[in-house]
PDB file of C-alpha atoms in Angstrom:
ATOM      1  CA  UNK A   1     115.736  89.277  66.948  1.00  0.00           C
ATOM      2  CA  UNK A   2     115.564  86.380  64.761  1.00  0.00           C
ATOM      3  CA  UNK A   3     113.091  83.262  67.266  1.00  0.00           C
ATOM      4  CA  UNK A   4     113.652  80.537  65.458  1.00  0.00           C
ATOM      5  CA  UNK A   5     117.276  78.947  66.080  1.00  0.00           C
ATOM      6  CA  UNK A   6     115.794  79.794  69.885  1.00  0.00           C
ATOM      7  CA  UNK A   7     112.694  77.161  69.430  1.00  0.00           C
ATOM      8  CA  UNK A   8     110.572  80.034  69.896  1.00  0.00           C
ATOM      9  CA  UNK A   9     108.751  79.389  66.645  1.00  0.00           C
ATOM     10  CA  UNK A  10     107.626  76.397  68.220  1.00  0.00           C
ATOM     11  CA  UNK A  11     104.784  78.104  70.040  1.00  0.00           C
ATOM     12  CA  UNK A  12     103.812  79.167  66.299  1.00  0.00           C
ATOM     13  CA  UNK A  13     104.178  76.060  65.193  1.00  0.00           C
ATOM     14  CA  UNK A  14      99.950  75.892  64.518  1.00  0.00           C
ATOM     15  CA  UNK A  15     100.696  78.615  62.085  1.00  0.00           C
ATOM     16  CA  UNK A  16     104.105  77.021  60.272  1.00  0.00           C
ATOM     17  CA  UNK A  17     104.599  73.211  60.619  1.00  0.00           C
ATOM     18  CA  UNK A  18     100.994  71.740  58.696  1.00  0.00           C
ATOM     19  CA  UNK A  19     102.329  71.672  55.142  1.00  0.00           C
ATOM     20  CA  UNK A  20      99.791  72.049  52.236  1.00  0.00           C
ATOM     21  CA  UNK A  21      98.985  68.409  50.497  1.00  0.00           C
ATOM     22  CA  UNK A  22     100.536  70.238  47.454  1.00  0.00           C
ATOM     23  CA  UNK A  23     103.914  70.207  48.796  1.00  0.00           C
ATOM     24  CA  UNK A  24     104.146  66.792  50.404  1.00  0.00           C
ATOM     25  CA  UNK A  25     102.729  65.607  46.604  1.00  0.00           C
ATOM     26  CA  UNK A  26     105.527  67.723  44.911  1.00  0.00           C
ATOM     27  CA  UNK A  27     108.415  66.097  47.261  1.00  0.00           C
ATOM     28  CA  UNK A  28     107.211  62.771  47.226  1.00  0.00           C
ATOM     29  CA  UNK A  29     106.422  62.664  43.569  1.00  0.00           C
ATOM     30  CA  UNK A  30     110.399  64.317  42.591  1.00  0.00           C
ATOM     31  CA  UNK A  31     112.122  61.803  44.886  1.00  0.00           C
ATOM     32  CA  UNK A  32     110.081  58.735  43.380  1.00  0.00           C
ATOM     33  CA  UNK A  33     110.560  59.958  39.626  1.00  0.00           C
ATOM     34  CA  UNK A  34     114.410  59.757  40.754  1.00  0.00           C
ATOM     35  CA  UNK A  35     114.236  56.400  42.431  1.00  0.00           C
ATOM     36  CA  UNK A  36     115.037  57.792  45.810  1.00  0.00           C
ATOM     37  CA  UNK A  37     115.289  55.150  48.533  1.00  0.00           C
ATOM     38  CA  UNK A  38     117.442  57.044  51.086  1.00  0.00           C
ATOM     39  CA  UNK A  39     116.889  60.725  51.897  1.00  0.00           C
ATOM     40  CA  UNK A  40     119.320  63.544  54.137  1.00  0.00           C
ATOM     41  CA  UNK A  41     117.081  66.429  55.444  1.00  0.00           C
ATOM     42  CA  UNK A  42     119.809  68.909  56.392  1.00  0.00           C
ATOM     43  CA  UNK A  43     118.014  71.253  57.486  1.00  0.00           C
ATOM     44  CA  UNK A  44     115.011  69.409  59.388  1.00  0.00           C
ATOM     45  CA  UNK A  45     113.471  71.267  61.851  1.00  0.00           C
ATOM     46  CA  UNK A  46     111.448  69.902  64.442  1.00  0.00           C
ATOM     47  CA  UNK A  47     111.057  67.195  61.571  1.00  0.00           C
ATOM     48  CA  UNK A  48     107.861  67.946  59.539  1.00  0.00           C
ATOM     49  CA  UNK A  49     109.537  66.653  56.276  1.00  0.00           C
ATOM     50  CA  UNK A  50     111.701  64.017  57.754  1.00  0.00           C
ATOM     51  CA  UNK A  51     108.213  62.319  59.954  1.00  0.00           C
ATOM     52  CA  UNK A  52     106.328  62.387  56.467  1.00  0.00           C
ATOM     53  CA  UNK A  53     109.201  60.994  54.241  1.00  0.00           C
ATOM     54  CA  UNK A  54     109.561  58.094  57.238  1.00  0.00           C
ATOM     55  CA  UNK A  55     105.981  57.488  56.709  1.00  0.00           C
ATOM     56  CA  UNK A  56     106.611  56.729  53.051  1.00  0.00           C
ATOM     57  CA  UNK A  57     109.063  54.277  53.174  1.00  0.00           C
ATOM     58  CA  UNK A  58     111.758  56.735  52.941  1.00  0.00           C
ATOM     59  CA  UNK A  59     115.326  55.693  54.560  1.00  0.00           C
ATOM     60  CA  UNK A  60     115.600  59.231  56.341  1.00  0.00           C
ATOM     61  CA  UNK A  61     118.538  61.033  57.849  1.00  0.00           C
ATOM     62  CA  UNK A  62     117.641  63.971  59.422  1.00  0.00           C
ATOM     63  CA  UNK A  63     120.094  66.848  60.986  1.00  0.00           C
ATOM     64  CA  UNK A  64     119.593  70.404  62.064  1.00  0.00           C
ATOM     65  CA  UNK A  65     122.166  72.933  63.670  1.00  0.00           C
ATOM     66  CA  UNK A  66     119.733  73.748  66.292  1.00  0.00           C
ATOM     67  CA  UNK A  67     119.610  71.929  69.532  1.00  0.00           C
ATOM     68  CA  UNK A  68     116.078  72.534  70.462  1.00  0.00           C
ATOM     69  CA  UNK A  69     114.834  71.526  66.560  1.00  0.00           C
ATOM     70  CA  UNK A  70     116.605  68.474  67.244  1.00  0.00           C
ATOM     71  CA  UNK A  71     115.274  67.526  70.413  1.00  0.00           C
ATOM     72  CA  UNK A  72     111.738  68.012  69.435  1.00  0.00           C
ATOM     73  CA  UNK A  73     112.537  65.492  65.772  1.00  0.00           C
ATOM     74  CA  UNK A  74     113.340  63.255  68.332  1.00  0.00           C
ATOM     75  CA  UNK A  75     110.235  63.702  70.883  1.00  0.00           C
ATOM     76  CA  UNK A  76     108.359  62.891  67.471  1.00  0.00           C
ATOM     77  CA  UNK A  77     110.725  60.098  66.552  1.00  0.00           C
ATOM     78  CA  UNK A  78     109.965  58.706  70.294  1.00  0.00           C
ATOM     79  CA  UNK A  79     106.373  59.140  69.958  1.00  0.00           C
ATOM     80  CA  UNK A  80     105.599  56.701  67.056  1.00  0.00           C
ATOM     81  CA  UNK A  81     105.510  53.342  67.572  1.00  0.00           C
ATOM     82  CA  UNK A  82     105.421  51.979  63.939  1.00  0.00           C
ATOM     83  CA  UNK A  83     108.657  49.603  63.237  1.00  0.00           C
ATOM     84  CA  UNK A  84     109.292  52.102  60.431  1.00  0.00           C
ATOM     85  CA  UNK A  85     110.224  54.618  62.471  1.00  0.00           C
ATOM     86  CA  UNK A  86     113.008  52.931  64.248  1.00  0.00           C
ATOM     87  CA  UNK A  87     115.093  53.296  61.282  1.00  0.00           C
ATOM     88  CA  UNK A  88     114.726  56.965  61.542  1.00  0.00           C
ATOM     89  CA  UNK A  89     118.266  58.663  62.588  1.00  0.00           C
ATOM     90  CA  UNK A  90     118.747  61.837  63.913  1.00  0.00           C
ATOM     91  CA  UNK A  91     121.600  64.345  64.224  1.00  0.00           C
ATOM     92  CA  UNK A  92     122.718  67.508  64.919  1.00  0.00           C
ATOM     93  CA  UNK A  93     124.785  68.803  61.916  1.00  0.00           C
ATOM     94  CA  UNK A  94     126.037  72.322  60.654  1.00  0.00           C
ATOM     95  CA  UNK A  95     126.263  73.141  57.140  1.00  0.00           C
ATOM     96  CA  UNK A  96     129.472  74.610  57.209  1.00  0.00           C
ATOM     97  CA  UNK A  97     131.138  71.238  58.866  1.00  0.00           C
ATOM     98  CA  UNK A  98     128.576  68.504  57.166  1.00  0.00           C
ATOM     99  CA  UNK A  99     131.269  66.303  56.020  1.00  0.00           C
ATOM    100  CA  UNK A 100     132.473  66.228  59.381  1.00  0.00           C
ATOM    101  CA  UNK A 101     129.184  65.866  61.191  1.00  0.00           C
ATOM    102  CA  UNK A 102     127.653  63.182  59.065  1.00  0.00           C
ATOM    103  CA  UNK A 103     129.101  60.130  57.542  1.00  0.00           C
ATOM    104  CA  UNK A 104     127.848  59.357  54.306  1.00  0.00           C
ATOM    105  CA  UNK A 105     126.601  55.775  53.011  1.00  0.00           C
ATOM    106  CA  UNK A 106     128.751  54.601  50.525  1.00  0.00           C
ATOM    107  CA  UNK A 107     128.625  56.854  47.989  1.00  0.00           C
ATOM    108  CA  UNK A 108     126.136  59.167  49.037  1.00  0.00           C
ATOM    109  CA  UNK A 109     123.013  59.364  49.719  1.00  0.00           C
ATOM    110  CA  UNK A 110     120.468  59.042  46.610  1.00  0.00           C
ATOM    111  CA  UNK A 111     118.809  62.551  48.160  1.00  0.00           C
ATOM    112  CA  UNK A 112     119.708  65.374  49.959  1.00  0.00           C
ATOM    113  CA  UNK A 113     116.606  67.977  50.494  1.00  0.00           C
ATOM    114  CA  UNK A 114     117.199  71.280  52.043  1.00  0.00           C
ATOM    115  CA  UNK A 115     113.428  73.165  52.214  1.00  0.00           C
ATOM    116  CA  UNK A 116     111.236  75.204  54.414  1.00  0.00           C
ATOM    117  CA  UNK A 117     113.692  78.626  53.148  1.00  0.00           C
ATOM    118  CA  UNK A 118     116.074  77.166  55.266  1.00  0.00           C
ATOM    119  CA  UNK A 119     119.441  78.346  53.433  1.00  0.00           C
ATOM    120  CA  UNK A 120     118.721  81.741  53.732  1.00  0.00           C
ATOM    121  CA  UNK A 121     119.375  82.013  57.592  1.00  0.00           C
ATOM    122  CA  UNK A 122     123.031  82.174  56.674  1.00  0.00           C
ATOM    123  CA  UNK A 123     124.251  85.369  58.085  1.00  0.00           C
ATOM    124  CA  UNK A 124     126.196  87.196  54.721  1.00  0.00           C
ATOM    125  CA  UNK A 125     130.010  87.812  55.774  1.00  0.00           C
ATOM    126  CA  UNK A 126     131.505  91.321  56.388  1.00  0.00           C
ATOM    127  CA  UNK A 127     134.365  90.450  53.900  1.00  0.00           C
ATOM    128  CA  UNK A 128     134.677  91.283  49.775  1.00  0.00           C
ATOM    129  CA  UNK A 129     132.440  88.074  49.152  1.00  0.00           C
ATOM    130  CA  UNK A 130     129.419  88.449  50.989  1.00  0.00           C
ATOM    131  CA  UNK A 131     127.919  84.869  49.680  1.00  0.00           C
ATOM    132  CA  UNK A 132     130.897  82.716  50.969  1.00  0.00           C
ATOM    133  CA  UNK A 133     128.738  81.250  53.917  1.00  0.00           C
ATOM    134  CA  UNK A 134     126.161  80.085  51.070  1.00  0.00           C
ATOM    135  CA  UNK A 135     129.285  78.833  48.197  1.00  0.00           C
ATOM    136  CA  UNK A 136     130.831  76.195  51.648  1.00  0.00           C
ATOM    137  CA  UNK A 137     127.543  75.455  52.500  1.00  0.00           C
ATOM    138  CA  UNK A 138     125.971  74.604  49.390  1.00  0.00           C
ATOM    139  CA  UNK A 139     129.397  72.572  48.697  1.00  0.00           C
ATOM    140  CA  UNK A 140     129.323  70.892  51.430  1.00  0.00           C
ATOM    141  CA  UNK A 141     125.705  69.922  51.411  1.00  0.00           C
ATOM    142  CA  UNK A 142     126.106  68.363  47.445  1.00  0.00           C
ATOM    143  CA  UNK A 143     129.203  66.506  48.610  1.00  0.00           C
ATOM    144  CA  UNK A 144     126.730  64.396  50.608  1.00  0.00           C
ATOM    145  CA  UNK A 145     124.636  63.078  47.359  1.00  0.00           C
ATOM    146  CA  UNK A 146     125.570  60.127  45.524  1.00  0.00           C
ATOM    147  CA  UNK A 147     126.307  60.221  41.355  1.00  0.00           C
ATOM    148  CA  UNK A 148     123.678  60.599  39.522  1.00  0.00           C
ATOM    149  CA  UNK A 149     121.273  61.418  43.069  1.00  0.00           C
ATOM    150  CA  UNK A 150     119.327  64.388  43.411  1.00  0.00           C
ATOM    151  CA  UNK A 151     119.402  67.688  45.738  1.00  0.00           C
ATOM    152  CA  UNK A 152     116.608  69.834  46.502  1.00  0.00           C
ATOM    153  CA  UNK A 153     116.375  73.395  47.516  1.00  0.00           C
ATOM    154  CA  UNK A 154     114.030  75.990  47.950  1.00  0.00           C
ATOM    155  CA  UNK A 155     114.031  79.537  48.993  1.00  0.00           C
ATOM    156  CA  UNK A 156     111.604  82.314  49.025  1.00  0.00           C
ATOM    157  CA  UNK A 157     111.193  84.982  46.013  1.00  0.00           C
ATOM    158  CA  UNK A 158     113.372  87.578  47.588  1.00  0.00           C
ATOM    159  CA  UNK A 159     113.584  88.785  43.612  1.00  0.00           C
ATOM    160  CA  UNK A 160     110.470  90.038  44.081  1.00  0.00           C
ATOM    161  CA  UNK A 161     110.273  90.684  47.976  1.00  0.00           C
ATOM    162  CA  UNK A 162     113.427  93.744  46.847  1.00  0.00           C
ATOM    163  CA  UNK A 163     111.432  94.832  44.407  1.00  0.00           C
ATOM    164  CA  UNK A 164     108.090  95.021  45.983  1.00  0.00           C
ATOM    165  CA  UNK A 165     109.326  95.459  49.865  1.00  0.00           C
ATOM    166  CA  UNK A 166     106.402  93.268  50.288  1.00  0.00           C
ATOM    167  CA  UNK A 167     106.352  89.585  51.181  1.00  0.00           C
ATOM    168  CA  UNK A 168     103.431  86.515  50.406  1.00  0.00           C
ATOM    169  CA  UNK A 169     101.345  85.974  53.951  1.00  0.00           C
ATOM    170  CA  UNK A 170     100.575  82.812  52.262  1.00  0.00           C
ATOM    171  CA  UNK A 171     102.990  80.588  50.184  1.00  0.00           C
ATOM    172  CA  UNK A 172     102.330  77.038  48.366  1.00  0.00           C
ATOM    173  CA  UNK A 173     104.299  75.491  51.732  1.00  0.00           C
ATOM    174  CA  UNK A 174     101.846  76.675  54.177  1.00  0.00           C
ATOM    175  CA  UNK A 175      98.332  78.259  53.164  1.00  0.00           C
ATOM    176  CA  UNK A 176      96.020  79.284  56.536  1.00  0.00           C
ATOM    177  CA  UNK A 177      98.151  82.008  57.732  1.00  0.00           C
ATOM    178  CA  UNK A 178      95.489  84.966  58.267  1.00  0.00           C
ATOM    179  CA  UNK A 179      96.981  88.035  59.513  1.00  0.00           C
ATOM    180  CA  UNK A 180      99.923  89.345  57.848  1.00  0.00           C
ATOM    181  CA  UNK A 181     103.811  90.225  57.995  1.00  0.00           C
ATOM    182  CA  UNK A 182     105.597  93.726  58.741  1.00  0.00           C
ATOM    183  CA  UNK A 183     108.506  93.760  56.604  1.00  0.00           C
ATOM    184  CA  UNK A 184     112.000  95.547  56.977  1.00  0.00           C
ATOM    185  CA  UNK A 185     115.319  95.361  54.500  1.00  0.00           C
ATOM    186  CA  UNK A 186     118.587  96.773  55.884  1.00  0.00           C
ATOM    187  CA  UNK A 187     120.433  97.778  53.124  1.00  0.00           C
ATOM    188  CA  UNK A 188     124.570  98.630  53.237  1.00  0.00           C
ATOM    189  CA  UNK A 189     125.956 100.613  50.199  1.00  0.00           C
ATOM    190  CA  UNK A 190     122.717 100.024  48.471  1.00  0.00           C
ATOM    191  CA  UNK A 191     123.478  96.222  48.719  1.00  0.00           C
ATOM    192  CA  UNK A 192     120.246  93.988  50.762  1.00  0.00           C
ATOM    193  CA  UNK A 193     121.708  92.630  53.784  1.00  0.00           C
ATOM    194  CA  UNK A 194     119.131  91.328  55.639  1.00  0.00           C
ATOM    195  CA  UNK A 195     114.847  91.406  55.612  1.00  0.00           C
ATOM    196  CA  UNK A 196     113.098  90.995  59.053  1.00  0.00           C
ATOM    197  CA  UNK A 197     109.886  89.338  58.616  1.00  0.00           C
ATOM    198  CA  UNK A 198     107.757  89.987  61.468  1.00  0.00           C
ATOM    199  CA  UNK A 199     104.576  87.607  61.645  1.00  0.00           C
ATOM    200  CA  UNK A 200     101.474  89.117  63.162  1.00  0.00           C
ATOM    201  CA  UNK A 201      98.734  86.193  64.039  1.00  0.00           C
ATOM    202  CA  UNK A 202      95.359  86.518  65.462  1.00  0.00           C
ATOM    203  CA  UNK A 203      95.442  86.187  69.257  1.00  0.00           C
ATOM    204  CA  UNK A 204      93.971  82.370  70.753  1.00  0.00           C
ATOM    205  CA  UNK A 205      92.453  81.335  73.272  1.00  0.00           C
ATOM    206  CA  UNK A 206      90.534  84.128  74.440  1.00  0.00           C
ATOM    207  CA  UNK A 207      93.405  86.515  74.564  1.00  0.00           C
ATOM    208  CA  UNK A 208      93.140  89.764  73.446  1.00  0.00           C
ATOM    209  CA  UNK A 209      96.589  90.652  71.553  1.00  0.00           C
ATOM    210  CA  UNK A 210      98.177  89.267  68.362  1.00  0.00           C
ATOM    211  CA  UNK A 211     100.826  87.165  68.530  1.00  0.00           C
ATOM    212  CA  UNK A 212     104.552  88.059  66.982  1.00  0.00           C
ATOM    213  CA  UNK A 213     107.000  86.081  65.442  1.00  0.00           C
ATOM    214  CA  UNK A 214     110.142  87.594  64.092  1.00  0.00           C
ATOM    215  CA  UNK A 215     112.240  85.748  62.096  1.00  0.00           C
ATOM    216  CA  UNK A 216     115.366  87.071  59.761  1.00  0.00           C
ATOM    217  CA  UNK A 217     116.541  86.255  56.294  1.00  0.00           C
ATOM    218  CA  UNK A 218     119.599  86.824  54.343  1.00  0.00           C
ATOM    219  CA  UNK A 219     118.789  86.806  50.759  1.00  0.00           C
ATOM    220  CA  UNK A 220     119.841  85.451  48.037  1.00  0.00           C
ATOM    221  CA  UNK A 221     118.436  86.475  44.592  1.00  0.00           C
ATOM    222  CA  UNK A 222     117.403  83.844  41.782  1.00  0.00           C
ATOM    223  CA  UNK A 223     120.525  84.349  39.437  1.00  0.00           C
ATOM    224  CA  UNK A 224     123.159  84.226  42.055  1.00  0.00           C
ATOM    225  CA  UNK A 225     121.726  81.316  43.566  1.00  0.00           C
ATOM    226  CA  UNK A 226     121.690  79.505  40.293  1.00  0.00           C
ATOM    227  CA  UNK A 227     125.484  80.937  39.444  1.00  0.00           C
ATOM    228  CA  UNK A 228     126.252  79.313  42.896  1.00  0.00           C
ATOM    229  CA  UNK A 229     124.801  75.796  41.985  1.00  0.00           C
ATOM    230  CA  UNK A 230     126.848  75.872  38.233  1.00  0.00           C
ATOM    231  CA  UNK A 231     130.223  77.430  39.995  1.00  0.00           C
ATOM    232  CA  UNK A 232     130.239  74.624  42.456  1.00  0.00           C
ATOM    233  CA  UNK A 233     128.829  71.908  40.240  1.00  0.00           C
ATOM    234  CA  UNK A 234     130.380  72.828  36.597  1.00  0.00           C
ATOM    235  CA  UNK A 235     128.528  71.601  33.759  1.00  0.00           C
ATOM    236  CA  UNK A 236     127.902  68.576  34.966  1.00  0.00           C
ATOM    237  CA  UNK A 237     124.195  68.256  36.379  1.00  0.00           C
ATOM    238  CA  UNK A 238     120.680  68.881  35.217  1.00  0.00           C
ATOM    239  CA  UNK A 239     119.090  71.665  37.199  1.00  0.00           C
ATOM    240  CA  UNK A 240     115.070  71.935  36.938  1.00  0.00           C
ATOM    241  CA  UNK A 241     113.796  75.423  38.386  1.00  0.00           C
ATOM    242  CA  UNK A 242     110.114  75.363  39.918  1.00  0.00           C
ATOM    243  CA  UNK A 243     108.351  78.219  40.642  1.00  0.00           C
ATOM    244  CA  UNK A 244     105.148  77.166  43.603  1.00  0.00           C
ATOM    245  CA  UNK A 245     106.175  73.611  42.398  1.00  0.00           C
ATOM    246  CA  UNK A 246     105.167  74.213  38.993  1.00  0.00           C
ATOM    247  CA  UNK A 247     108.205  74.556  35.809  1.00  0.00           C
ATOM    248  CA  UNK A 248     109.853  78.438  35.763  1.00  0.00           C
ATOM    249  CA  UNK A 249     111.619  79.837  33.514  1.00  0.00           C
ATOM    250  CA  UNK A 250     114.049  82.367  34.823  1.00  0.00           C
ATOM    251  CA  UNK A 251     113.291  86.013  33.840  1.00  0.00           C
ATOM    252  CA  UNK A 252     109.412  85.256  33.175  1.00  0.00           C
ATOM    253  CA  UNK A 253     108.248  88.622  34.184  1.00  0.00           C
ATOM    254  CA  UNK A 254     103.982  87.225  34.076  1.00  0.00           C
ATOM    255  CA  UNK A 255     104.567  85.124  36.719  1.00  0.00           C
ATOM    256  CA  UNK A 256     105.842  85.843  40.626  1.00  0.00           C
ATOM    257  CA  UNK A 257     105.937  82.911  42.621  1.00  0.00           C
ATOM    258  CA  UNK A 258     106.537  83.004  46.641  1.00  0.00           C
ATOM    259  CA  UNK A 259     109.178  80.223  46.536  1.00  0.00           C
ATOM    260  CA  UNK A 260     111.477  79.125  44.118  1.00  0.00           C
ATOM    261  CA  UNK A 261     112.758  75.103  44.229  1.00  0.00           C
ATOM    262  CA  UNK A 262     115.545  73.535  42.570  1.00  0.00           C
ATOM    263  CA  UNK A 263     115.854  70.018  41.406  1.00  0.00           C
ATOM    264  CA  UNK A 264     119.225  69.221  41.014  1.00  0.00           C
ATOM    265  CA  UNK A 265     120.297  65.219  39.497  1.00  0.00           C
ATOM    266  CA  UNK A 266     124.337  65.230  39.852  1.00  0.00           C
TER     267      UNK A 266
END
């Protein structure tokens, strides 16, 4: 059973929520090259991202479809002092009904980041097009971003986690992770529904057992997420494809990154 709409991976949260300095330089440096002044996090968690992107001077909106995530952004929201931080605004938001859920300023905002392998917690559907959760979700999501703004996403190599039925313990997002991950696929007509990941950490505290976190993922491979992005977007946009926040070329078969991002100016 998937713990993290649940807040269970909150007691884990030692394990997931310190990001590596790499990442936070990566983000920060993309939205600046861009001239980002105001930022959406749809997908923010407890608010890892959103807290850092506050500290920078960001104008941050941050929204989540899980009640508990949201309470705790806004525990951390409540728990800093700094003026900044009063310009912080939180929501709770679902992908599928964004438009409805959040009101855009003017024309959008000049950045909408969805990270932390967020996207692939959409459940496929049981009808002929399995990716229609993803195709109104990513839709909705760009419809949020300003002309000639930017969109970030990122998902894990699932690519190579199909090929290899083994997943990275440790990705460029979060480094210190030292036991490892038990890893299932369920397949249906030879198609990859879903992949349980099931974290095993060293036990704390004086305790004897590991700990367990189990957390599932639909995926999405490379080429259909890309075919998503230029079906929705046309041939309109610039898309930049990072592979551990360093340039990728699609189909390079020398390098295997654990998490693919996409920089995408509209």
């Amino acid at each position: 059973m998937d713990q993290y709409a649940d807040g269970h991976i909150l007691s884990f949260w030692d394990c997931f929520g310190k990001k590596t300095e790499e990442s936070k330089t990566w983000l920060l440096n993309i939205l600046r090259k861009h001239g980002c002044k105001t930022v959406l996090d749809v997908a923010c968690g407890p608010g890892t991202e959103s807290e850092m992107l506050v500290e920078e001077g960001f104008t941050v909106l941050s929204s989540d479809a899980s009640d508990v995530m949201i309470t705790t952004a806004k525990k951390t929201r409540a728990a800093r002092k700094e003026a900044i931080f009063s310009t912080w605004e939180i929501k709770l938001a679902n992908w599928l009904t964004l438009p409805e859920d959040i009101q855009k300023p003017g024309e959008g905002f000049d950045a909408v980041i969805c990270v932390g392998n967020s996207l692939p917690h959409l459940p496929f559907t049981d009808g002929p097009d399995r990716l229609q959760p993803y195709k109104v979700s990513l839709t909705n999501i760009i419809s949020m971003v300003r002309p000639g703004g930017i969109l970030i996403f990122d998902h894990r190599n699932f690519d190579c986690i199909l090929e290899t039925g083994k997943s990275m313990l440790n990705t460029v997002y979060r480094n210190t992770l030292t036991k490892r991950i038990e890893l299932s696929i369920d397949y249906e007509k030879g198609v990859p529904q879903m992949i349980i990941m099931n974290y095993i950490f060293p036990p704390i505290g004086g305790q004897q057992q590991t700990r367990t976190f189990s957390i599932d993922f639909y995926p999405v491979l490379l080429n259909e997420f890309n075919q998503m992005l230029s079906t929705i977007l046309g041939g309109t946009f610039q898309h930049s494809l990072y592979g551990d926040f360093k340039p990728y070329t699609p189909g390079d078969v020398h390098v295997k990154p654990g998490v693919f991002s996409h920089v995408v100016r509209v």
